[in-house]
Short mmCIF file of C-alpha atoms and ligand atoms in Angstrom, two decimals:
data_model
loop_
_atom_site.label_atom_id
_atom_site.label_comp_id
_atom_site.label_asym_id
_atom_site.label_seq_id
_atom_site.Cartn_x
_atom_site.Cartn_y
_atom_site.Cartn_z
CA UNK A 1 -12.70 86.68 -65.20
CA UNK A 2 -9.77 87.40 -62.71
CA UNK A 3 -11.07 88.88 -59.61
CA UNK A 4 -11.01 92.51 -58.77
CA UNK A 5 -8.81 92.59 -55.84
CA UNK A 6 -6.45 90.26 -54.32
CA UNK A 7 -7.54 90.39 -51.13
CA UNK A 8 -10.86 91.80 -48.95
CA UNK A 9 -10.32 92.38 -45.83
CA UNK A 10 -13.25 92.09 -43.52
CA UNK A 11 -13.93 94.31 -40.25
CA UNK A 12 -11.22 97.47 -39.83
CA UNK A 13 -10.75 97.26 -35.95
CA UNK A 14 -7.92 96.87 -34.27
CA UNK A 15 -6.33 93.24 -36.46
CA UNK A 16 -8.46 94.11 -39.90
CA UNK A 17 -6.71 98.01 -39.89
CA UNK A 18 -3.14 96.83 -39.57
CA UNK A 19 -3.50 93.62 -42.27
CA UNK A 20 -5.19 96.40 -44.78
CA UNK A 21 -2.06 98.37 -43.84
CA UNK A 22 0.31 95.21 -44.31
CA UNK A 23 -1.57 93.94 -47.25
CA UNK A 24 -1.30 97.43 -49.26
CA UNK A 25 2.65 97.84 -48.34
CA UNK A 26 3.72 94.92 -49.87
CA UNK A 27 1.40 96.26 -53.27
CA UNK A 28 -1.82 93.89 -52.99
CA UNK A 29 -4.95 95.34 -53.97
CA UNK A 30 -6.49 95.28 -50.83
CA UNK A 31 -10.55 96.05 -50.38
CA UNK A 32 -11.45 96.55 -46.92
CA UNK A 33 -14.92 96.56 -45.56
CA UNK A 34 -16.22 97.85 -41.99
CA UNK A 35 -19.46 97.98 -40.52
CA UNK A 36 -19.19 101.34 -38.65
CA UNK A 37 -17.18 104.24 -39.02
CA UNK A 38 -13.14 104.47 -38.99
CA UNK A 39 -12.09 103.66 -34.98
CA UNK A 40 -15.57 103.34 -33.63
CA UNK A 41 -16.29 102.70 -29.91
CA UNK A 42 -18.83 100.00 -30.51
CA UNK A 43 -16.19 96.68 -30.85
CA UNK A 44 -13.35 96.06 -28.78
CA UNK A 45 -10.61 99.09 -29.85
CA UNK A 46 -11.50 101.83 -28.23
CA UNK A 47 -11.22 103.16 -24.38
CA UNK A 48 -8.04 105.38 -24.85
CA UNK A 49 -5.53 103.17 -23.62
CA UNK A 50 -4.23 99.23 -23.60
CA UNK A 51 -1.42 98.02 -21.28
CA UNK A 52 1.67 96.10 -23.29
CA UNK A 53 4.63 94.62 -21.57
CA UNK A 54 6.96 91.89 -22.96
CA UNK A 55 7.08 89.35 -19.25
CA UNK A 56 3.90 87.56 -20.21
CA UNK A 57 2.14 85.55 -17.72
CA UNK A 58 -0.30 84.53 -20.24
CA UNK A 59 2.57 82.15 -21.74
CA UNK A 60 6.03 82.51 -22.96
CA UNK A 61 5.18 81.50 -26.40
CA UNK A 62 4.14 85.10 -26.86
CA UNK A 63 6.93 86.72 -26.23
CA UNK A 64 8.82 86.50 -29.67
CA UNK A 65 5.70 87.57 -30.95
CA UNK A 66 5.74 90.88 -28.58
CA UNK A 67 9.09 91.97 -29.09
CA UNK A 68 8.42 92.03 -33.29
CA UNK A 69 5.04 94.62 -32.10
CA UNK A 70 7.38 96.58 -30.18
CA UNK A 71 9.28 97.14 -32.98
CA UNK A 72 6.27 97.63 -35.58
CA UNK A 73 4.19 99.96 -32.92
CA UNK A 74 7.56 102.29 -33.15
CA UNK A 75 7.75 101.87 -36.87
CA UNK A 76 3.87 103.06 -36.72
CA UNK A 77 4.83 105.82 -34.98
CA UNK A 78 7.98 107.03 -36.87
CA UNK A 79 6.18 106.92 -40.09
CA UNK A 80 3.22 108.56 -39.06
CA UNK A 81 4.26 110.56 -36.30
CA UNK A 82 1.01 109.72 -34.96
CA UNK A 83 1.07 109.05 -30.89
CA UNK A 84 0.68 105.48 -30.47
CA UNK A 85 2.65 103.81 -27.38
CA UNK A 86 3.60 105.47 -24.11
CA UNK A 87 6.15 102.74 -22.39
CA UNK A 88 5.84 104.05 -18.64
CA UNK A 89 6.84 100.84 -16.70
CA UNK A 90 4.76 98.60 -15.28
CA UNK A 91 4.20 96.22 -12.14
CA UNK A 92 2.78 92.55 -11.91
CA UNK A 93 1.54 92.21 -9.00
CA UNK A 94 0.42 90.11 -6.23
CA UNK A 95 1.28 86.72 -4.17
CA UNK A 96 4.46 85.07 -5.66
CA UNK A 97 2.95 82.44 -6.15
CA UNK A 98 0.16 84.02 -8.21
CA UNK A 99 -0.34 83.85 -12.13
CA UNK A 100 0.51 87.34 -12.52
CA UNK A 101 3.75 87.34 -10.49
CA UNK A 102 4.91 83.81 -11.10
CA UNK A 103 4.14 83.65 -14.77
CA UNK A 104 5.59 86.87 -15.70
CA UNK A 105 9.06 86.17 -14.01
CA UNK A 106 8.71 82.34 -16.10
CA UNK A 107 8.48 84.61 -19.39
CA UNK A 108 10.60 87.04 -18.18
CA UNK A 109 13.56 84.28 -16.97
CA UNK A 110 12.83 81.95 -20.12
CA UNK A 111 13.53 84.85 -22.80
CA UNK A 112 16.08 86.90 -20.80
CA UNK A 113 14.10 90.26 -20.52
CA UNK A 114 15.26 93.39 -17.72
CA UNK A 115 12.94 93.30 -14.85
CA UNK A 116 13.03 93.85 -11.50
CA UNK A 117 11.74 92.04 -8.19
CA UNK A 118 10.17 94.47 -5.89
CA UNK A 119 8.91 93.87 -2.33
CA UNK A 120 5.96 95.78 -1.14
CA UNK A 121 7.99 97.85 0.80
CA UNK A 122 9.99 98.94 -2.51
CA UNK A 123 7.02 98.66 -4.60
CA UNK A 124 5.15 101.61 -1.75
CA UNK A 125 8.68 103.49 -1.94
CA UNK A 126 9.21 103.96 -5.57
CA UNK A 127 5.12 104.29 -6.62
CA UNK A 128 3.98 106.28 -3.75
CA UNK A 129 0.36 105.99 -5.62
CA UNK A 130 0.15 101.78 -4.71
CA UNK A 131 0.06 100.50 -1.24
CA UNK A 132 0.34 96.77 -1.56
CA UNK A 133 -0.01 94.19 1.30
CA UNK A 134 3.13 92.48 2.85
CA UNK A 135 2.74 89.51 1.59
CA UNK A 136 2.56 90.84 -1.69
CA UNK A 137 5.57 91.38 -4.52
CA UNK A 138 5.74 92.80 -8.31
CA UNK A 139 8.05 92.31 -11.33
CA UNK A 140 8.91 95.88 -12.76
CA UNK A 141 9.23 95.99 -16.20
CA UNK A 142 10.80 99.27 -17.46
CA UNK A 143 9.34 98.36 -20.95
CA UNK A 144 5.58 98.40 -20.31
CA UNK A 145 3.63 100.57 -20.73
CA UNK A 146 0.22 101.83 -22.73
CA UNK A 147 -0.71 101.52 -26.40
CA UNK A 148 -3.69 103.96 -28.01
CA UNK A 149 -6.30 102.09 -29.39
CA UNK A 150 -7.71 104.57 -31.50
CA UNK A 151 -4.57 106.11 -32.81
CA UNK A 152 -3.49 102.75 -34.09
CA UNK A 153 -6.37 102.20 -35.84
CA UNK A 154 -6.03 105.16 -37.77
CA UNK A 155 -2.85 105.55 -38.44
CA UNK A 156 -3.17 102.07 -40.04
CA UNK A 157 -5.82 102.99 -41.50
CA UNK A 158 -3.81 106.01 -43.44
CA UNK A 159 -0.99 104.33 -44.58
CA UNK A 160 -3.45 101.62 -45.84
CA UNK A 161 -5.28 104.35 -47.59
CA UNK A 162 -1.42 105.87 -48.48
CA UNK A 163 -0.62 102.88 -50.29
CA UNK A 164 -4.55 102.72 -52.41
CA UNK A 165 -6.23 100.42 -50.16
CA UNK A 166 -9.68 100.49 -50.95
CA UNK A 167 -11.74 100.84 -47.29
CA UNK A 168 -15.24 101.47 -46.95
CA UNK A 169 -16.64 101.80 -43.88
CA UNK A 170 -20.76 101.96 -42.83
CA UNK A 171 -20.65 98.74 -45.29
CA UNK A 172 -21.21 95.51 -43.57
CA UNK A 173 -20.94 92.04 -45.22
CA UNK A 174 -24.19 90.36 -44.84
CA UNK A 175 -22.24 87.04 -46.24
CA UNK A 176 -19.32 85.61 -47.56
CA UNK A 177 -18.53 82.59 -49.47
CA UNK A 178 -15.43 80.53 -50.67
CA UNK A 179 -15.78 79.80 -54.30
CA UNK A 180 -14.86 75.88 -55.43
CA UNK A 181 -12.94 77.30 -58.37
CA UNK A 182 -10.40 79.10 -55.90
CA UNK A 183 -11.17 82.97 -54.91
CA UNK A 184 -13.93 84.72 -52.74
CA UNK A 185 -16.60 86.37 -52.85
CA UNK A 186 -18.44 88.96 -50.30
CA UNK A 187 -21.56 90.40 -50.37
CA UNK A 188 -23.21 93.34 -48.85
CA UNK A 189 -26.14 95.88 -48.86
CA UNK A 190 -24.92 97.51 -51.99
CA UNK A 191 -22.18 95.45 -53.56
CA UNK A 192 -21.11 91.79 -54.18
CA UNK A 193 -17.36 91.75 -54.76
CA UNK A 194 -14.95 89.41 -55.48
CA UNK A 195 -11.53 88.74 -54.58
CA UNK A 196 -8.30 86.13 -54.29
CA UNK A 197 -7.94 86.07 -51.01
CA UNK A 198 -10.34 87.12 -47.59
CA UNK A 199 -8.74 87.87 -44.47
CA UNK A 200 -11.84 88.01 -41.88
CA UNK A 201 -10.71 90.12 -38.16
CA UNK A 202 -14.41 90.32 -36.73
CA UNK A 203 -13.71 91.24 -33.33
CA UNK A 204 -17.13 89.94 -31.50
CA UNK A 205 -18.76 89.14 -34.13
CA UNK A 206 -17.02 85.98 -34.81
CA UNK A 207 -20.06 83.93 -33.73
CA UNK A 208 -21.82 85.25 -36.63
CA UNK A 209 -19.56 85.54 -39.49
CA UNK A 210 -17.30 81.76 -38.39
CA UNK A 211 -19.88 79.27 -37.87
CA UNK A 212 -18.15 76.71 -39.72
CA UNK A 213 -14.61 77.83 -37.53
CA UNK A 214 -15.69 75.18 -34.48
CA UNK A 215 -14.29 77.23 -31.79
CA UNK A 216 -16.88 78.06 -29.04
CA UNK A 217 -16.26 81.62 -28.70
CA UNK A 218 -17.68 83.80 -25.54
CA UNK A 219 -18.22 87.10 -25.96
CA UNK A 220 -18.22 89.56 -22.55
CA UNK A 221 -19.08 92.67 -21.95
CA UNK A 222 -16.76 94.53 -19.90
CA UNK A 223 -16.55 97.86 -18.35
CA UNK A 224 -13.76 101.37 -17.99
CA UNK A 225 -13.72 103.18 -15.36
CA UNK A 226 -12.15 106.49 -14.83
CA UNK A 227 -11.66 108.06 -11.50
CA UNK A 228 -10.22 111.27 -10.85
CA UNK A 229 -7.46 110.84 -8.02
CA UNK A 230 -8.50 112.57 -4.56
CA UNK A 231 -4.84 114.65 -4.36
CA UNK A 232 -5.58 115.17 -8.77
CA UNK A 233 -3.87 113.59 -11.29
CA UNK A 234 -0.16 114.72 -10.58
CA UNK A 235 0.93 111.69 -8.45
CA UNK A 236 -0.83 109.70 -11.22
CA UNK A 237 0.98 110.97 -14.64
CA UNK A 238 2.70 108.61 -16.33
CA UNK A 239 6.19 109.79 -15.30
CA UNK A 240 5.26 108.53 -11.83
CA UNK A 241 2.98 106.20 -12.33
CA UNK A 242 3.53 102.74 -13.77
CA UNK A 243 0.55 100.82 -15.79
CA UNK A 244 -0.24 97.43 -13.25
CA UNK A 245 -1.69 94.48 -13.02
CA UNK A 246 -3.16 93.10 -9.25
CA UNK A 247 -4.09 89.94 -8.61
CA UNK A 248 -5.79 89.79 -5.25
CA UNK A 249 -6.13 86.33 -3.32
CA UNK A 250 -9.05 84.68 -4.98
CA UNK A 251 -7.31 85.36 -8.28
CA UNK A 252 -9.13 88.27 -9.13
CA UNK A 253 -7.43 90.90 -10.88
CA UNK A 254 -7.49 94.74 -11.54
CA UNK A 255 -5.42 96.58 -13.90
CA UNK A 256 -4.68 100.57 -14.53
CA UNK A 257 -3.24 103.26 -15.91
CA UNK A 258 -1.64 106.74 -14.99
CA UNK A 259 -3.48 109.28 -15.68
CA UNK A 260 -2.34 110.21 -19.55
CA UNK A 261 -5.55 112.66 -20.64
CA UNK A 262 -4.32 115.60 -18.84
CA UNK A 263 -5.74 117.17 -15.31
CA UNK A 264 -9.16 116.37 -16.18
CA UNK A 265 -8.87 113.13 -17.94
CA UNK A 266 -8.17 110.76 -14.43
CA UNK A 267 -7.22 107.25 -14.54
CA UNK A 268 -8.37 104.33 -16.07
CA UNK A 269 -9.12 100.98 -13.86
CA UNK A 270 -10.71 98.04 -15.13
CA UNK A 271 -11.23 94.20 -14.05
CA UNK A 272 -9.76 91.99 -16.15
CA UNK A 273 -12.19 89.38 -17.13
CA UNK A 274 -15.13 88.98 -14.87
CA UNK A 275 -17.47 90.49 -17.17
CA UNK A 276 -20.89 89.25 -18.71
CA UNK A 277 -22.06 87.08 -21.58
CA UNK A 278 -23.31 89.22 -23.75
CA UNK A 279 -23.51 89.46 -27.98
CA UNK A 280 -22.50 92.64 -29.82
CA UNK A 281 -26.88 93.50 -30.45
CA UNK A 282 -27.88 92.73 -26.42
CA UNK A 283 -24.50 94.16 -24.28
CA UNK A 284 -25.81 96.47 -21.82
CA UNK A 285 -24.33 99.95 -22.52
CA UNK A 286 -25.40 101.23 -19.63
CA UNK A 287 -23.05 101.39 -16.74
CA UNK A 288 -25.12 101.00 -13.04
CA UNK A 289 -24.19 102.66 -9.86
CA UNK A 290 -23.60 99.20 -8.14
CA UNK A 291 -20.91 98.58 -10.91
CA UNK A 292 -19.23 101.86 -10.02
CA UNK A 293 -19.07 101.32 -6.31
CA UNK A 294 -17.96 97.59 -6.81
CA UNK A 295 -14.89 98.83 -8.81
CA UNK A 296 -13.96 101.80 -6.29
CA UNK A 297 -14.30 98.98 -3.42
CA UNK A 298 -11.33 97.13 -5.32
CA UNK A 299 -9.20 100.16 -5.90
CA UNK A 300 -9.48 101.53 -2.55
CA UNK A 301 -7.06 99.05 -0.42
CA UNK A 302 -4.33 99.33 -3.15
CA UNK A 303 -4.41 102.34 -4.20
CA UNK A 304 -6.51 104.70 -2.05
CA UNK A 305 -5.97 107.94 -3.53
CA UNK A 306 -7.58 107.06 -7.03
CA UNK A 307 -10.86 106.28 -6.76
CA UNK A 308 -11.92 110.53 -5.75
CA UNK A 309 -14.47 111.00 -8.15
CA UNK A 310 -16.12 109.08 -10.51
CA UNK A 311 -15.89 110.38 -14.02
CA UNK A 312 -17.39 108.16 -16.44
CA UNK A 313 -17.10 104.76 -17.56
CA UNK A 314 -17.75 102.57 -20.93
CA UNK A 315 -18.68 99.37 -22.16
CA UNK A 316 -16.31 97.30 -24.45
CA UNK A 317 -16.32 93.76 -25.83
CA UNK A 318 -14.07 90.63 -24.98
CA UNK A 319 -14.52 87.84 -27.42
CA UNK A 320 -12.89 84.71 -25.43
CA UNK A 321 -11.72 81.47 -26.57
CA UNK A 322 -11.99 78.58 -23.90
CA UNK A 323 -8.28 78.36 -23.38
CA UNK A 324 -7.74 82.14 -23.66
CA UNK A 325 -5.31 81.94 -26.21
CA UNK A 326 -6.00 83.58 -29.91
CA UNK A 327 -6.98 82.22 -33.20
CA UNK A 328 -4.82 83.23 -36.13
CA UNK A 329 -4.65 80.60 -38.92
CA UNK A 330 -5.77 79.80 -42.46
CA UNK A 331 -9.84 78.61 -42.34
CA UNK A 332 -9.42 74.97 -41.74
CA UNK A 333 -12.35 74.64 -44.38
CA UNK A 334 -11.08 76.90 -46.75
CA UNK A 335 -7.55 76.75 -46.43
CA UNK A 336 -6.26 77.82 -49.91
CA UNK A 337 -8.83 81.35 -49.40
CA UNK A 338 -9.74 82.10 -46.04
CA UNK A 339 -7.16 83.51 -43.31
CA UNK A 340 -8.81 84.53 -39.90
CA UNK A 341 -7.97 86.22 -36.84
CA UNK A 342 -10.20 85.97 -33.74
CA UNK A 343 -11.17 84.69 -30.25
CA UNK A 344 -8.24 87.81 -28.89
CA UNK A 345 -9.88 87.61 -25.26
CA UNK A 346 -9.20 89.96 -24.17
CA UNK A 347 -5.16 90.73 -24.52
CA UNK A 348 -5.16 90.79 -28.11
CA UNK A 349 -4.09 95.01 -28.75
CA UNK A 350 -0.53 95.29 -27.76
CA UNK A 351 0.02 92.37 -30.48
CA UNK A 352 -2.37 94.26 -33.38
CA UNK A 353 0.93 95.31 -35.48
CA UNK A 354 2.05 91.70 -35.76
CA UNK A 355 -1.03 89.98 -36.29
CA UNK A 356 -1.51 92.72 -39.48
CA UNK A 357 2.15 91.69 -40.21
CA UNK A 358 1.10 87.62 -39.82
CA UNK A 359 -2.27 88.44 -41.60
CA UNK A 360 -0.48 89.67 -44.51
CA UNK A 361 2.18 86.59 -45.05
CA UNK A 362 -0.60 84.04 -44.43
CA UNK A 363 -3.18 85.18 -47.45
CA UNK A 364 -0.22 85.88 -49.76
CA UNK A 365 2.11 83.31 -49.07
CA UNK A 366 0.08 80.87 -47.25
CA UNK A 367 2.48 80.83 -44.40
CA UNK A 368 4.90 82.64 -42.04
CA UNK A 369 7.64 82.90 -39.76
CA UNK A 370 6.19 83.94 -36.81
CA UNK A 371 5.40 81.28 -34.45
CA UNK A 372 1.15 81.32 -34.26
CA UNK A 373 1.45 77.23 -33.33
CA UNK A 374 -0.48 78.13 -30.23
CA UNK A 375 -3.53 79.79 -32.50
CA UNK A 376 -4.23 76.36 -34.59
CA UNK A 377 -8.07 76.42 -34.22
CA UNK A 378 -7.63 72.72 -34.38
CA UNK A 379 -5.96 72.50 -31.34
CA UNK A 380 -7.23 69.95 -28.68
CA UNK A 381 -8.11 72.48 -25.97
CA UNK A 382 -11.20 74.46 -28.25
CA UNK A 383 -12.73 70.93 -29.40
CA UNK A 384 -16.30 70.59 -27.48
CA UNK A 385 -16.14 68.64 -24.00
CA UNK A 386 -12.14 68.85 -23.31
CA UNK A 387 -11.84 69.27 -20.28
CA UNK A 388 -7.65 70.50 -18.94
CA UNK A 389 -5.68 66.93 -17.63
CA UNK A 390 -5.34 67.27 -13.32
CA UNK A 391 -1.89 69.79 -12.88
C1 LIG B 401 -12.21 96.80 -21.93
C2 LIG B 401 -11.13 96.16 -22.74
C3 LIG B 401 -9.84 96.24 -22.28
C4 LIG B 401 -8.79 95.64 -22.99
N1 LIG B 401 -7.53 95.79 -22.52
C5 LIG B 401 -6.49 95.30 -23.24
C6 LIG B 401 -5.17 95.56 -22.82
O1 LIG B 401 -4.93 96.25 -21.82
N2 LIG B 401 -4.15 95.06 -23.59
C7 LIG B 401 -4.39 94.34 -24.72
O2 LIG B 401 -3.42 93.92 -25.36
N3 LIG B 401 -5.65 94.08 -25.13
C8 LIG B 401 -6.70 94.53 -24.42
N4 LIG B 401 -7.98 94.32 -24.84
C9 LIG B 401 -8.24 93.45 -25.99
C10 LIG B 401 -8.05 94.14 -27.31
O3 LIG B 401 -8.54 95.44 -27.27
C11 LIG B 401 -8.74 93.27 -28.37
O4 LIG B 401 -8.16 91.98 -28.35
C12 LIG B 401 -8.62 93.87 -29.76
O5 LIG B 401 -9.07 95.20 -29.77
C13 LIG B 401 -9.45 93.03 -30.74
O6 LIG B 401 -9.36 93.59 -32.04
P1 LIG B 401 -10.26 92.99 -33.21
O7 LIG B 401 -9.77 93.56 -34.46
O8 LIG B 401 -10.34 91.50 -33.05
O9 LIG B 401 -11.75 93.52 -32.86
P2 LIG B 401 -12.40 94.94 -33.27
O10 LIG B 401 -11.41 96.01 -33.12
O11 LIG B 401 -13.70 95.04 -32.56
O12 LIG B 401 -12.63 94.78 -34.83
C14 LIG B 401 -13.62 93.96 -35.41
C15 LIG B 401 -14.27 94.78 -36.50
O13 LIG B 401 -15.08 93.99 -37.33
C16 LIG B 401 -16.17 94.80 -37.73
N5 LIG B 401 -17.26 93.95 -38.24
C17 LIG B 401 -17.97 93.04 -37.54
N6 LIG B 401 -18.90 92.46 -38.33
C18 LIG B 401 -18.73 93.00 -39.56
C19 LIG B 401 -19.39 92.80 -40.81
N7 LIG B 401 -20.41 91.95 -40.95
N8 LIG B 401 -18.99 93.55 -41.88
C20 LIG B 401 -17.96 94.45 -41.76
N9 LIG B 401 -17.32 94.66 -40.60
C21 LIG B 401 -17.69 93.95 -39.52
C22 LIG B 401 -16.52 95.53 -36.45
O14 LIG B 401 -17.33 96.66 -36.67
C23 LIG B 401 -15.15 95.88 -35.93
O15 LIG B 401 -14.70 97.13 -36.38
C24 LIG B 401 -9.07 94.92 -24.17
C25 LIG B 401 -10.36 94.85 -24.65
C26 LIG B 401 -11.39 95.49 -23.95
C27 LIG B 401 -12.77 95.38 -24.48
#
């Protein structure tokens, strides 16, 4: 008996939404199955906002990869006319010689993308709202800016619906197998289905759902915090107000947003990294007062106007690979079934319309042209005990 769909598509976040979308364009039957509602807060898409710029510090390699989202998160919004990127400008900044200065002018040099080199003096001049030390410099990318979580979930979401994706949501799979014959098959609470293909995007619950993947994953609970600005949020809207990245001497680093939720909405801060083991059924949802103050500590040097009042904060997950880089690749077990796309650590969003795009040529083709080299789950650098070569 032929299977009833060509390809199930498990979790609907942020990667899952756009491959159902992908999937159902080019005319697959596409089942997709989520274990909470349509753009839930309880994964790792949600918080209102998530920077994107093209000079990558992270590694060149991406930026091919960034330019074809660019294009796709425009597409996304032309065809739904749903708001889904804001590109205010944005600043790396920090010591030249730090990651975030240093490795965004490598990505920005090796693929020949405008930016700017600002001194702190220009940097204080131009963003009146940043006051950074003298011995510290940014790169000023016009084309950063801020993607919407949310709205790019569901806007995938409808055109995957649009073109008779199947996508039931409060449905978790409780297990899913690869059958010897060729095809899947997924159960759940109230179904077992079966299927060609299975494309699996489960956010931070990859430990659960890829224990036969071998990648050490490490998932961390981070935290949001928005501050209303002491002078309110005028200084801080996005026409003024550039999205930025701060790394601080010990290699610490913050990262923000102008204030794009109106008067009352303030601005969103955040550490990058430096959060907490947690799993997805013990993260601490609960945000403490210590947490609050430590964060308004960090904000107040650079930019001492923002952290006025505390509004609110949230809780969001970071599922981590040890070398930080993603995992997008056929199941190494399963290869002729299985495609998966994981281990995002935390910069995974701005890329969300190109993995879909990836996730889509990879369970019906088996391959594609994008370069995902750097997301072989076989690489040396997620095998148990390697430890990084001396620089
Ligand atoms: C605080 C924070 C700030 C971030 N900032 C940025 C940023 O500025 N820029 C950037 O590019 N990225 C950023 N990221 C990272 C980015 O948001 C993530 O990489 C991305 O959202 C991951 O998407 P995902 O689809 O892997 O996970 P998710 O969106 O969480 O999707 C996984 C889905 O799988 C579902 N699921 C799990 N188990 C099952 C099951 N058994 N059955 C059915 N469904 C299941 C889950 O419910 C969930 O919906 C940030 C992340 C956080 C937490």
């Amino acid at each position: 008996m032929s299977p009833t769909y060509d390809v199930i598509v498990l979790g609907l976040g942020g990667m899952g939404s756009a491959a159902a979308h992908h999937l159902a364009a080019r005319g697959a039957r596409v089942l997709g199955l989520e274990k909470f509602g349509p753009a839930h807060n309880r994964g790792s898409s949600h918080g209102g906002s998530r920077i994107t710029r093209q000079s990558y510090f992270e590694d060149p390699a991406y930026v091919p990869l960034l330019l074809r989202a660019y294009e796709l998160y425009e597409r996304l919004e032309r065809d739904t006319g749903c708001e889904v990127a804001t590109l205010c400008g944005g600043v790396m900044v920090g010591r030249p010689d730090s990651r975030t200065v240093a490795g965004s002018l490598l990505s920005a040099r090796r693929w020949d993308l405008p930016h700017e080199m600002l001194d702190a003096r220009e940097v204080r001049r131009r963003f009146p709202t940043l006051t950074p030390a003298e011995d510290e410099v940014a790169l000023y990318e016009a084309r950063a800016g801020l993607v919407r979580p949310e709205n790019t979930v569901a806007a995938h979401l409808r055109l995957a619906d649009r073109d008779g994706a199947e996508l039931r949501f409060e449905e978790p799979v409780t297990r899913w197998e690869a059958l010897p014959g060729g095809g899947v098959r997924v159960r759940t609470a109230r179904n077992t289905y079966s299927a060609g293909q299975l494309v699996i995007c489960p956010g931070a619950w990859a430990p659960r759902l890829l224990t036969d993947l071998g990648v050490p994953f490490t998932i961390e609970r981070q935290v949001m915090y928005w501050f209303q600005p002491s002078g309110g949020t005028h200084a801080f809207a996005p026409e003024r107000h550039p999205i930025y990245i701060w790394e601080d001497a010990r290699a610490v680093q913050i990262y923000g947003f102008p204030a794009i939720d109106g008067p009352d909405g303030g601005a969103k801060v955040a550490f990058f990294r430096k959060g907490t083991v947690c799993t997805p059924e013990t993260i601490e949802r609960t945000v403490h007062d210590r947490e609050v103050a430590a964060m308004a500590g960090q904000v107040a040097d650079r930019l001492p106007d923002l952290p006025g009042r505390f509004l609110t904060a949230a809780t969001c997950m970071y599922s981590n690979t040890p070398d930080e880089h993603f995992v997008i690749a056929r199941h190494p077990a399963h290869p002729g079934s299985v495609t998966v796309a994981c281990g995002f650590s935390g910069h995974g969003f701005k890329f969300v319309p190109v993995v879909g795009e990836i996730l889509a040529d990879l369970a019906l083709t088996g391959e594609t042209p994008h370069p995902i080299e750097l997301f072989d789950p076989g690489r040396p650098r997620l095998r148990p005990g390697f430890t990084a070569a001396p620089a």
